């Protein structure tokens, strides 16, 4: 399978090439040249497979440059009960007989769904770097969960350094502590004076400097990395089969969304033939995606408009992966996508109303809803009271929107994207008690912190990266 850029049909190589390179040289995102599909009979063959086997079947068509046995080995190394807390890896739990289900994705080391793909990336990076005798310096941006998942996945990996940008003071105390308390020679935490979108723009700006990128072997672990999206698609298949529906029957999914990576992975599963009906995008108060799906205009929000909310990982005004979705809406027309992103880059709206593209959006099954702080608290409280289940604020955004858009007789699977322990303050506000936290995280907020605060300035960031790598090189 070959990959191309969303902005120019530039050939980017095979899976391991795009795994290591992150953004395309033209600023676009990597997409497979075509999306392989499963027939109804093939889908039936996947029903009941253990997680690693299912992951192999879903991912294999996209990965032509890792031998079959090696890929199976990487997946077995990744998806283990000891790492994800259960043999099922992603258990599906019915919320009573409400027709709502929780897909549990947060049993991994950092207590958020990001581990599902990031653990795979950790093993895959190590495999490819050893095979090719290379090193990579990962530059990432986080609004709270990608950062810790990436750092836990890359801890102690000899050929990898992680430089992780986070918005200064905008994550939960637990999230900050998870990252900043690490004291490892290959992990560098950098708090940027800005919002998540500023952090992500810095990542893109560094990637746009081809000379710097090549000299310092810059790589990516955000969902701009195709490996993330691909590994995330697997659990949609898993959840669908766990519902035990008759062949071909539809299920709906609701996905708490910020950077549009998770829900795009669901769209990929749907495009591969999984019978997903509605795919709900649940936003918080930063409802730029809701604006698009309800009105047809995509107009990114400037940093000043992005509010600090109680589902902070979704405080995003410019959703990276949305570019992949619009590329598919345009039928893989990279020139059209590049045109739209020139508008986005200039801060202007992309208006699809009345166009064939808007018809394609309507046919995609994606819909959106949004939630507020009060909704979030009420949903956490209701799910606790009615179903005896404590959920985190992001999952609550999803459950609220999922319930709103439920169709009679069609199961609605809500993705649980983090454990409540990460957001104790908000959960306590909702139900009057703190959530349980795993023993290894007791007192984490009191541990010493290691984090560099930098201005929102690309040259300052490049200087920091170059300086730290020089120090390491000199030993
Ligand atoms: C807990 C949680 N929920 C939801 C999201 C939104 O997911 P995505 O950015 O893939 O849309 C994130 C961050 O990505 C998150 O950390
Ligand atoms: N919410 C994310 C933001 C980054 O998303 P990604 O999926 O593109 O890595 C976070 O928690 O960091």
Short mmCIF file of C-alpha atoms and ligand atoms in Angstrom, two decimals:
data_model
loop_
_atom_site.label_atom_id
_atom_site.label_comp_id
_atom_site.label_asym_id
_atom_site.label_seq_id
_atom_site.Cartn_x
_atom_site.Cartn_y
_atom_site.Cartn_z
CA UNK A 1 0.00 0.00 0.00
CA UNK A 2 1.30 3.42 -0.99
CA UNK A 3 0.45 6.65 0.81
CA UNK A 4 -0.20 10.10 -0.64
CA UNK A 5 -0.57 13.60 0.78
CA UNK A 6 -4.04 15.11 1.23
CA UNK A 7 -2.70 18.24 -0.45
CA UNK A 8 -0.94 17.12 -3.57
CA UNK A 9 -1.00 13.46 -4.51
CA UNK A 10 2.67 13.50 -3.62
CA UNK A 11 3.71 9.90 -3.05
CA UNK A 12 4.97 9.53 0.50
CA UNK A 13 6.00 5.87 0.44
CA UNK A 14 4.73 2.90 2.38
CA UNK A 15 3.46 2.47 5.95
CA UNK A 16 6.80 2.60 7.74
CA UNK A 17 7.81 5.70 5.75
CA UNK A 18 4.74 7.62 6.91
CA UNK A 19 5.04 6.18 10.42
CA UNK A 20 8.40 7.89 10.82
CA UNK A 21 7.85 11.05 8.84
CA UNK A 22 4.64 12.52 10.33
CA UNK A 23 3.45 15.42 8.19
CA UNK A 24 3.89 15.37 4.40
CA UNK A 25 6.44 17.85 3.02
CA UNK A 26 3.59 19.94 1.53
CA UNK A 27 1.97 20.25 4.98
CA UNK A 28 -0.74 17.70 4.20
CA UNK A 29 -1.54 14.46 5.99
CA UNK A 30 -0.76 10.95 4.81
CA UNK A 31 -3.64 8.92 3.36
CA UNK A 32 -3.60 5.47 1.77
CA UNK A 33 -3.99 5.57 -2.02
CA UNK A 34 -7.19 3.62 -1.59
CA UNK A 35 -9.22 2.31 1.32
CA UNK A 36 -9.54 -1.48 1.25
CA UNK A 37 -13.03 -2.78 2.04
CA UNK A 38 -14.41 -5.97 3.57
CA UNK A 39 -17.33 -7.76 1.92
CA UNK A 40 -20.22 -8.88 4.13
CA UNK A 41 -18.83 -12.45 4.08
CA UNK A 42 -15.34 -11.23 5.06
CA UNK A 43 -16.79 -9.23 7.92
CA UNK A 44 -18.50 -12.36 9.22
CA UNK A 45 -15.13 -14.11 9.22
CA UNK A 46 -13.77 -11.41 11.57
CA UNK A 47 -16.55 -11.86 14.11
CA UNK A 48 -15.27 -13.42 17.34
CA UNK A 49 -11.54 -13.07 16.58
CA UNK A 50 -9.32 -12.27 19.59
CA UNK A 51 -8.17 -8.63 19.67
CA UNK A 52 -4.70 -9.23 18.22
CA UNK A 53 -6.05 -11.30 15.34
CA UNK A 54 -8.73 -8.74 14.59
CA UNK A 55 -6.13 -5.96 14.69
CA UNK A 56 -4.02 -7.93 12.25
CA UNK A 57 -6.91 -8.37 9.79
CA UNK A 58 -7.95 -4.71 9.95
CA UNK A 59 -4.44 -3.22 9.77
CA UNK A 60 -2.71 -5.66 7.45
CA UNK A 61 -4.20 -4.30 4.17
CA UNK A 62 -2.58 -0.93 4.96
CA UNK A 63 0.84 -2.29 5.92
CA UNK A 64 2.72 -3.89 3.06
CA UNK A 65 6.26 -3.31 4.33
CA UNK A 66 6.33 -5.27 7.61
CA UNK A 67 6.45 -9.05 7.13
CA UNK A 68 3.26 -10.80 8.28
CA UNK A 69 4.88 -12.65 11.20
CA UNK A 70 6.59 -9.50 12.45
CA UNK A 71 3.33 -7.56 12.35
CA UNK A 72 1.55 -10.33 14.26
CA UNK A 73 4.44 -10.25 16.78
CA UNK A 74 4.13 -6.46 17.24
CA UNK A 75 0.39 -6.75 17.80
CA UNK A 76 0.81 -9.59 20.32
CA UNK A 77 3.43 -7.55 22.17
CA UNK A 78 1.04 -4.58 22.25
CA UNK A 79 -2.43 -5.89 23.06
CA UNK A 80 -1.87 -7.85 26.28
CA UNK A 81 -4.21 -8.19 29.24
CA UNK A 82 -1.36 -7.11 31.61
CA UNK A 83 -1.14 -3.78 29.75
CA UNK A 84 -4.85 -3.07 29.16
CA UNK A 85 -6.32 -4.62 32.29
CA UNK A 86 -8.54 -7.25 30.66
CA UNK A 87 -8.41 -10.17 28.23
CA UNK A 88 -10.99 -8.42 26.06
CA UNK A 89 -8.68 -5.35 25.81
CA UNK A 90 -11.68 -3.07 25.07
CA UNK A 91 -14.69 -4.41 27.02
CA UNK A 92 -18.15 -3.29 25.96
CA UNK A 93 -20.64 -2.66 28.78
CA UNK A 94 -24.39 -2.10 28.39
CA UNK A 95 -25.80 0.80 30.41
CA UNK A 96 -28.80 -1.13 31.72
CA UNK A 97 -31.39 -1.63 29.01
CA UNK A 98 -31.09 1.96 27.77
CA UNK A 99 -29.65 0.88 24.42
CA UNK A 100 -26.51 2.86 25.29
CA UNK A 101 -23.18 1.05 25.61
CA UNK A 102 -19.81 2.13 26.94
CA UNK A 103 -16.79 1.02 24.96
CA UNK A 104 -14.02 0.93 27.56
CA UNK A 105 -10.81 2.18 26.00
CA UNK A 106 -8.99 3.50 29.04
CA UNK A 107 -7.56 0.42 30.74
CA UNK A 108 -4.01 1.17 29.51
CA UNK A 109 -1.06 2.70 31.38
CA UNK A 110 -2.07 6.38 31.11
CA UNK A 111 -5.80 5.78 31.80
CA UNK A 112 -7.01 7.22 28.46
CA UNK A 113 -7.93 5.84 25.02
CA UNK A 114 -4.70 7.20 23.57
CA UNK A 115 -2.86 4.15 24.91
CA UNK A 116 -4.74 1.95 22.45
CA UNK A 117 -2.75 3.26 19.51
CA UNK A 118 0.24 4.75 21.31
CA UNK A 119 1.34 1.42 22.78
CA UNK A 120 1.36 0.00 19.24
CA UNK A 121 3.34 3.00 18.01
CA UNK A 122 5.92 2.46 20.76
CA UNK A 123 6.60 -1.11 19.61
CA UNK A 124 6.35 -0.24 15.92
CA UNK A 125 8.81 2.67 16.22
CA UNK A 126 11.31 0.47 18.06
CA UNK A 127 10.98 -2.26 15.42
CA UNK A 128 11.45 0.06 12.45
CA UNK A 129 14.25 2.12 14.03
CA UNK A 130 16.23 -1.02 14.82
CA UNK A 131 15.56 -2.48 11.39
CA UNK A 132 16.77 0.69 9.66
CA UNK A 133 19.40 1.63 12.28
CA UNK A 134 17.81 5.05 12.79
CA UNK A 135 16.75 7.35 15.62
CA UNK A 136 13.77 9.68 15.95
CA UNK A 137 13.01 12.77 17.98
CA UNK A 138 9.29 12.93 18.43
CA UNK A 139 7.72 16.35 18.57
CA UNK A 140 4.14 16.23 19.84
CA UNK A 141 1.37 18.45 21.11
CA UNK A 142 -1.07 17.52 23.83
CA UNK A 143 -4.13 18.96 25.48
CA UNK A 144 -3.66 16.41 28.24
CA UNK A 145 -3.79 12.76 27.22
CA UNK A 146 -1.68 12.22 24.09
CA UNK A 147 1.33 13.49 26.04
CA UNK A 148 1.28 11.00 28.88
CA UNK A 149 0.29 8.12 26.59
CA UNK A 150 3.23 8.92 24.28
CA UNK A 151 5.68 9.35 27.13
CA UNK A 152 4.65 6.08 28.79
CA UNK A 153 4.88 4.27 25.44
CA UNK A 154 8.35 5.65 24.67
CA UNK A 155 9.88 5.49 28.18
CA UNK A 156 13.38 4.06 28.08
CA UNK A 157 13.38 3.54 24.29
CA UNK A 158 16.98 4.08 23.33
CA UNK A 159 16.42 5.34 19.82
CA UNK A 160 13.62 7.76 20.71
CA UNK A 161 13.44 11.15 22.44
CA UNK A 162 10.08 12.82 23.10
CA UNK A 163 9.59 16.59 23.09
CA UNK A 164 6.00 17.14 24.20
CA UNK A 165 4.30 20.55 24.06
CA UNK A 166 1.35 21.24 26.36
CA UNK A 167 -0.73 24.39 26.95
CA UNK A 168 0.67 26.04 30.09
CA UNK A 169 -1.74 25.64 33.03
CA UNK A 170 -4.67 24.30 30.97
CA UNK A 171 -4.71 20.59 31.81
CA UNK A 172 -6.12 18.89 34.89
CA UNK A 173 -3.75 18.65 37.88
CA UNK A 174 -3.56 14.90 37.43
CA UNK A 175 -2.73 15.20 33.71
CA UNK A 176 0.02 17.73 34.42
CA UNK A 177 1.47 15.53 37.14
CA UNK A 178 1.39 12.42 34.94
CA UNK A 179 3.68 14.10 32.45
CA UNK A 180 5.74 16.55 34.44
CA UNK A 181 6.65 14.11 37.22
CA UNK A 182 8.57 11.91 34.79
CA UNK A 183 12.29 12.19 35.24
CA UNK A 184 13.65 10.27 32.27
CA UNK A 185 16.56 11.20 30.03
CA UNK A 186 14.55 10.75 26.80
CA UNK A 187 11.48 12.76 27.85
CA UNK A 188 11.27 16.56 27.56
CA UNK A 189 8.10 18.32 28.69
CA UNK A 190 7.57 21.84 27.40
CA UNK A 191 4.68 24.02 28.57
CA UNK A 192 3.82 26.58 25.91
CA UNK A 193 2.28 29.93 26.79
CA UNK A 194 -0.83 29.40 24.68
CA UNK A 195 -3.63 26.94 23.94
CA UNK A 196 -3.42 23.45 22.44
CA UNK A 197 -3.89 24.82 18.91
CA UNK A 198 -0.77 26.96 19.40
CA UNK A 199 1.16 23.83 20.42
CA UNK A 200 -0.08 21.98 17.36
CA UNK A 201 0.75 24.92 15.08
CA UNK A 202 4.29 24.90 16.49
CA UNK A 203 4.60 21.19 15.70
CA UNK A 204 3.48 21.89 12.14
CA UNK A 205 5.82 24.87 11.81
CA UNK A 206 8.83 22.80 12.89
CA UNK A 207 7.80 20.05 10.46
CA UNK A 208 7.55 22.62 7.68
CA UNK A 209 11.26 23.41 8.08
CA UNK A 210 12.60 20.54 5.96
CA UNK A 211 16.22 21.26 6.85
CA UNK A 212 15.60 21.26 10.63
CA UNK A 213 13.34 18.22 10.36
CA UNK A 214 15.97 16.20 8.50
CA UNK A 215 18.88 17.37 10.66
CA UNK A 216 17.10 16.47 13.91
CA UNK A 217 15.09 13.42 12.71
CA UNK A 218 11.78 14.93 13.77
CA UNK A 219 8.85 12.50 13.96
CA UNK A 220 5.22 12.69 15.13
CA UNK A 221 2.91 10.77 17.46
CA UNK A 222 -0.17 12.93 17.26
CA UNK A 223 -3.03 11.61 15.21
CA UNK A 224 -1.47 13.37 12.21
CA UNK A 225 0.51 10.11 12.24
CA UNK A 226 -1.46 7.59 10.17
CA UNK A 227 -0.35 4.74 12.47
CA UNK A 228 -2.43 6.26 15.28
CA UNK A 229 -5.61 6.47 13.23
CA UNK A 230 -5.20 2.98 11.81
CA UNK A 231 -4.70 1.33 15.20
CA UNK A 232 -7.72 3.23 16.56
CA UNK A 233 -10.00 1.87 13.81
CA UNK A 234 -9.67 -1.65 15.22
CA UNK A 235 -11.78 -1.10 18.32
CA UNK A 236 -14.79 0.01 16.27
CA UNK A 237 -14.78 -3.46 14.67
CA UNK A 238 -14.31 -5.05 18.06
CA UNK A 239 -17.24 -3.14 19.60
CA UNK A 240 -19.49 -3.83 16.63
CA UNK A 241 -18.92 -7.59 16.88
CA UNK A 242 -19.31 -7.53 20.68
CA UNK A 243 -22.86 -6.19 20.20
CA UNK A 244 -23.80 -9.55 18.64
CA UNK A 245 -26.07 -7.99 16.01
CA UNK A 246 -27.27 -9.99 13.01
CA UNK A 247 -25.01 -9.63 9.93
CA UNK A 248 -25.39 -6.23 8.29
CA UNK A 249 -27.45 -4.62 11.08
CA UNK A 250 -26.40 -1.05 11.86
CA UNK A 251 -24.90 0.27 15.09
CA UNK A 252 -24.37 3.96 15.92
CA UNK A 253 -21.29 5.32 17.68
CA UNK A 254 -20.75 8.53 19.64
CA UNK A 255 -17.24 9.90 20.02
CA UNK A 256 -16.06 12.71 22.33
CA UNK A 257 -14.09 14.81 19.86
CA UNK A 258 -11.39 17.44 19.80
CA UNK A 259 -8.71 16.84 17.20
CA UNK A 260 -11.06 14.57 15.17
CA UNK A 261 -8.63 11.61 15.26
CA UNK A 262 -10.81 9.15 17.13
CA UNK A 263 -13.96 9.84 15.17
CA UNK A 264 -12.01 9.77 11.92
CA UNK A 265 -10.82 6.27 12.85
CA UNK A 266 -14.52 5.35 13.14
CA UNK A 267 -15.16 6.84 9.73
CA UNK A 268 -12.32 4.76 8.36
CA UNK A 269 -13.93 1.61 9.83
CA UNK A 270 -17.21 2.62 8.20
CA UNK A 271 -15.49 3.27 4.87
CA UNK A 272 -13.98 -0.24 5.12
CA UNK A 273 -17.49 -1.67 5.25
CA UNK A 274 -18.37 -1.86 8.96
CA UNK A 275 -22.16 -1.23 9.23
CA UNK A 276 -21.97 1.99 11.22
CA UNK A 277 -25.08 4.15 10.83
CA UNK A 278 -24.65 7.43 12.63
CA UNK A 279 -21.21 8.47 13.77
CA UNK A 280 -21.71 11.21 16.30
CA UNK A 281 -19.12 13.91 16.92
CA UNK A 282 -19.55 15.11 20.53
CA UNK A 283 -17.97 18.50 21.25
CA UNK A 284 -17.72 20.52 24.44
CA UNK A 285 -18.17 24.31 24.55
CA UNK A 286 -15.46 24.58 21.87
CA UNK A 287 -17.96 23.48 19.28
CA UNK A 288 -16.26 24.31 15.99
CA UNK A 289 -17.05 20.83 14.64
CA UNK A 290 -20.68 21.08 15.73
CA UNK A 291 -20.88 24.39 13.84
CA UNK A 292 -19.70 22.67 10.70
CA UNK A 293 -21.94 19.62 10.86
CA UNK A 294 -25.01 21.65 11.72
CA UNK A 295 -24.38 24.61 9.41
CA UNK A 296 -22.03 23.57 6.61
CA UNK A 297 -19.31 26.15 7.35
CA UNK A 298 -15.92 25.21 8.77
CA UNK A 299 -14.31 28.25 10.39
CA UNK A 300 -11.53 27.47 12.84
CA UNK A 301 -11.61 29.32 16.13
CA UNK A 302 -8.71 31.63 16.99
CA UNK A 303 -6.84 30.91 20.24
CA UNK A 304 -8.65 33.75 22.06
CA UNK A 305 -12.00 32.06 21.41
CA UNK A 306 -11.00 28.62 22.72
CA UNK A 307 -12.48 28.30 26.20
CA UNK A 308 -10.90 26.46 29.09
CA UNK A 309 -13.49 23.82 30.01
CA UNK A 310 -14.00 20.89 32.36
CA UNK A 311 -13.35 18.47 29.48
CA UNK A 312 -9.97 20.08 28.80
CA UNK A 313 -8.57 17.49 26.39
CA UNK A 314 -11.22 18.64 23.91
CA UNK A 315 -10.34 22.35 24.15
CA UNK A 316 -9.40 22.57 20.50
CA UNK A 317 -10.43 25.12 17.88
CA UNK A 318 -8.63 23.65 14.88
CA UNK A 319 -9.09 19.91 14.44
CA UNK A 320 -6.14 18.41 12.55
CA UNK A 321 -7.75 15.27 11.24
CA UNK A 322 -10.71 17.09 9.82
CA UNK A 323 -8.50 17.56 6.76
CA UNK A 324 -8.53 13.79 6.19
CA UNK A 325 -12.31 13.74 6.37
CA UNK A 326 -12.78 16.58 3.88
CA UNK A 327 -10.23 14.94 1.58
CA UNK A 328 -12.47 11.85 1.46
CA UNK A 329 -15.58 14.02 1.11
CA UNK A 330 -13.90 15.53 -1.96
CA UNK A 331 -13.42 12.01 -3.37
CA UNK A 332 -9.66 12.13 -2.76
CA UNK A 333 -9.24 15.41 -4.68
CA UNK A 334 -5.99 16.77 -3.23
CA UNK A 335 -6.14 19.99 -5.23
CA UNK A 336 -9.55 20.77 -3.76
CA UNK A 337 -8.30 19.90 -0.25
CA UNK A 338 -5.21 22.08 -0.67
CA UNK A 339 -7.50 24.95 -1.74
CA UNK A 340 -9.69 24.53 1.33
CA UNK A 341 -6.66 24.39 3.62
CA UNK A 342 -5.22 27.53 2.11
CA UNK A 343 -8.46 29.22 3.25
CA UNK A 344 -8.26 27.56 6.68
CA UNK A 345 -4.61 28.65 7.00
CA UNK A 346 -5.59 32.24 6.21
CA UNK A 347 -8.26 32.14 8.92
CA UNK A 348 -11.12 32.24 6.38
CA UNK A 349 -14.22 29.99 6.42
CA UNK A 350 -14.75 27.00 4.15
CA UNK A 351 -18.40 27.08 3.15
CA UNK A 352 -19.77 23.84 1.70
CA UNK A 353 -23.45 24.78 1.75
CA UNK A 354 -25.27 23.98 -1.49
CA UNK A 355 -22.33 22.03 -2.96
CA UNK A 356 -21.93 18.36 -3.89
CA UNK A 357 -19.44 18.18 -1.04
CA UNK A 358 -22.12 19.10 1.47
CA UNK A 359 -24.28 16.29 0.05
CA UNK A 360 -21.34 13.95 0.61
CA UNK A 361 -21.04 15.15 4.23
CA UNK A 362 -24.76 14.46 4.73
CA UNK A 363 -24.31 10.95 3.28
CA UNK A 364 -21.29 10.23 5.48
CA UNK A 365 -23.37 9.45 8.57
CA UNK A 366 -21.43 11.98 10.65
CA UNK A 367 -23.56 14.22 12.83
CA UNK A 368 -22.62 16.43 15.76
CA UNK A 369 -23.84 17.58 19.13
CA UNK A 370 -22.35 19.65 21.93
CA UNK A 371 -22.30 19.79 25.67
CA UNK A 372 -21.73 22.31 28.44
CA UNK A 373 -20.28 22.17 31.95
CA UNK A 374 -23.78 21.82 33.43
CA UNK A 375 -24.66 19.02 30.95
CA UNK A 376 -21.45 17.24 31.82
CA UNK A 377 -22.08 17.34 35.55
CA UNK A 378 -25.69 16.22 35.12
CA UNK A 379 -24.64 13.33 32.87
CA UNK A 380 -21.91 12.13 35.24
CA UNK A 381 -24.47 12.24 38.06
CA UNK A 382 -27.19 10.48 36.05
CA UNK A 383 -24.96 7.65 34.83
CA UNK A 384 -23.68 7.17 38.38
CA UNK A 385 -27.19 7.08 39.87
CA UNK A 386 -28.95 5.07 37.18
CA UNK A 387 -26.22 2.64 36.21
CA UNK A 388 -23.77 2.72 39.13
CA UNK A 389 -20.99 3.77 36.81
CA UNK A 390 -18.62 6.70 37.24
CA UNK A 391 -17.52 8.30 33.96
CA UNK A 392 -15.08 11.09 33.17
CA UNK A 393 -16.16 14.50 31.80
CA UNK A 394 -15.18 13.73 28.17
CA UNK A 395 -17.05 10.44 28.19
CA UNK A 396 -19.98 12.35 29.68
CA UNK A 397 -19.99 14.71 26.68
CA UNK A 398 -20.27 11.60 24.50
CA UNK A 399 -23.01 9.94 26.52
CA UNK A 400 -25.07 13.14 26.52
CA UNK A 401 -24.87 13.55 22.75
CA UNK A 402 -25.26 9.81 22.12
CA UNK A 403 -28.48 9.72 24.12
CA UNK A 404 -29.80 12.76 22.30
CA UNK A 405 -29.32 11.12 18.91
CA UNK A 406 -30.37 7.55 19.80
CA UNK A 407 -32.56 5.79 17.23
CA UNK A 408 -35.18 3.24 18.30
CA UNK A 409 -33.82 -0.30 18.13
CA UNK A 410 -30.29 0.78 17.14
CA UNK A 411 -27.54 0.40 19.76
CA UNK A 412 -25.54 3.55 20.49
CA UNK A 413 -21.95 2.81 21.48
CA UNK A 414 -20.38 5.69 23.46
CA UNK A 415 -16.61 5.70 23.58
CA UNK A 416 -15.15 5.98 27.07
CA UNK A 417 -12.08 8.07 26.37
CA UNK A 418 -10.56 8.43 29.86
CA UNK A 419 -10.99 7.21 33.41
CA UNK A 420 -12.61 9.56 35.94
CA UNK A 421 -9.44 9.44 38.10
CA UNK A 422 -7.80 11.86 35.65
CA UNK A 423 -10.44 14.52 36.32
CA UNK A 424 -11.13 14.18 40.04
CA UNK A 425 -12.13 17.84 40.56
CA UNK A 426 -15.00 17.76 38.05
CA UNK A 427 -16.18 14.29 39.05
CA UNK A 428 -16.27 15.36 42.69
CA UNK A 429 -18.23 18.46 41.73
CA UNK A 430 -20.77 16.20 39.99
CA UNK A 431 -21.23 13.39 42.51
CA UNK A 432 -19.70 14.72 45.74
CA UNK A 433 -16.94 12.14 45.97
CA UNK A 434 -13.55 11.62 44.40
CA UNK A 435 -13.13 8.77 41.93
CA UNK A 436 -10.89 5.84 42.81
CA UNK A 437 -7.39 6.03 41.44
CA UNK A 438 -5.00 3.16 40.74
CA UNK A 439 -2.38 2.73 43.48
CA UNK A 440 0.56 3.76 41.26
CA UNK A 441 -0.94 7.24 40.93
CA UNK A 442 -1.45 7.94 44.63
CA UNK A 443 0.04 11.33 45.55
CA UNK A 444 1.24 11.94 41.98
CA UNK A 445 0.41 15.65 42.21
CA UNK A 446 2.97 16.05 45.01
CA UNK A 447 5.92 14.60 43.13
CA UNK A 448 8.69 16.94 41.87
CA UNK A 449 8.05 18.34 38.41
CA UNK A 450 10.32 18.70 35.41
CA UNK A 451 8.98 20.99 32.69
CA UNK A 452 10.36 23.88 30.64
CA UNK A 453 8.04 26.85 30.06
CA UNK A 454 8.53 28.43 26.61
CA UNK A 455 6.81 31.28 24.76
CA UNK A 456 4.64 30.49 21.74
CA UNK A 457 7.58 30.98 19.40
CA UNK A 458 8.93 28.51 16.86
CA UNK A 459 12.53 29.73 17.06
CA UNK A 460 12.56 29.39 20.84
CA UNK A 461 11.28 25.84 20.44
CA UNK A 462 13.81 24.90 17.77
CA UNK A 463 16.58 26.38 19.93
CA UNK A 464 15.45 24.28 22.89
CA UNK A 465 15.30 21.04 20.89
CA UNK A 466 18.67 21.62 19.24
CA UNK A 467 20.23 22.58 22.58
CA UNK A 468 18.98 19.51 24.42
CA UNK A 469 20.04 17.17 21.62
CA UNK A 470 23.49 18.75 21.55
CA UNK A 471 23.84 18.23 25.31
CA UNK A 472 22.81 14.57 24.90
CA UNK A 473 25.22 14.05 22.01
CA UNK A 474 28.12 15.44 24.02
CA UNK A 475 27.20 12.94 26.75
C1 LIG B 1 -10.15 12.07 27.16
C2 LIG B 1 -10.26 12.54 25.74
N1 LIG B 1 -11.45 12.50 25.15
C3 LIG B 1 -11.61 12.93 23.87
C4 LIG B 1 -10.54 13.44 23.15
C5 LIG B 1 -10.78 13.87 21.74
O1 LIG B 1 -10.26 12.93 20.82
P1 LIG B 1 -9.80 13.38 19.39
O2 LIG B 1 -8.78 14.42 19.56
O3 LIG B 1 -9.27 12.15 18.76
O4 LIG B 1 -10.99 13.92 18.71
C6 LIG B 1 -9.29 13.51 23.74
C7 LIG B 1 -8.11 14.04 23.06
O5 LIG B 1 -7.79 13.75 22.01
C8 LIG B 1 -9.14 13.02 25.05
O6 LIG B 1 -7.95 13.03 25.64
N1 LIG B 2 -6.86 15.62 23.09
C1 LIG B 2 -5.54 15.33 22.65
C2 LIG B 2 -5.06 16.31 21.64
C3 LIG B 2 -4.12 15.68 20.66
O1 LIG B 2 -4.81 14.74 19.92
P1 LIG B 2 -4.15 13.69 18.96
O2 LIG B 2 -5.10 12.55 18.97
O3 LIG B 2 -4.01 14.35 17.67
O4 LIG B 2 -2.81 13.28 19.50
C4 LIG B 2 -4.65 15.18 23.86
O5 LIG B 2 -5.13 14.72 24.86
O6 LIG B 2 -3.49 15.51 23.84
#
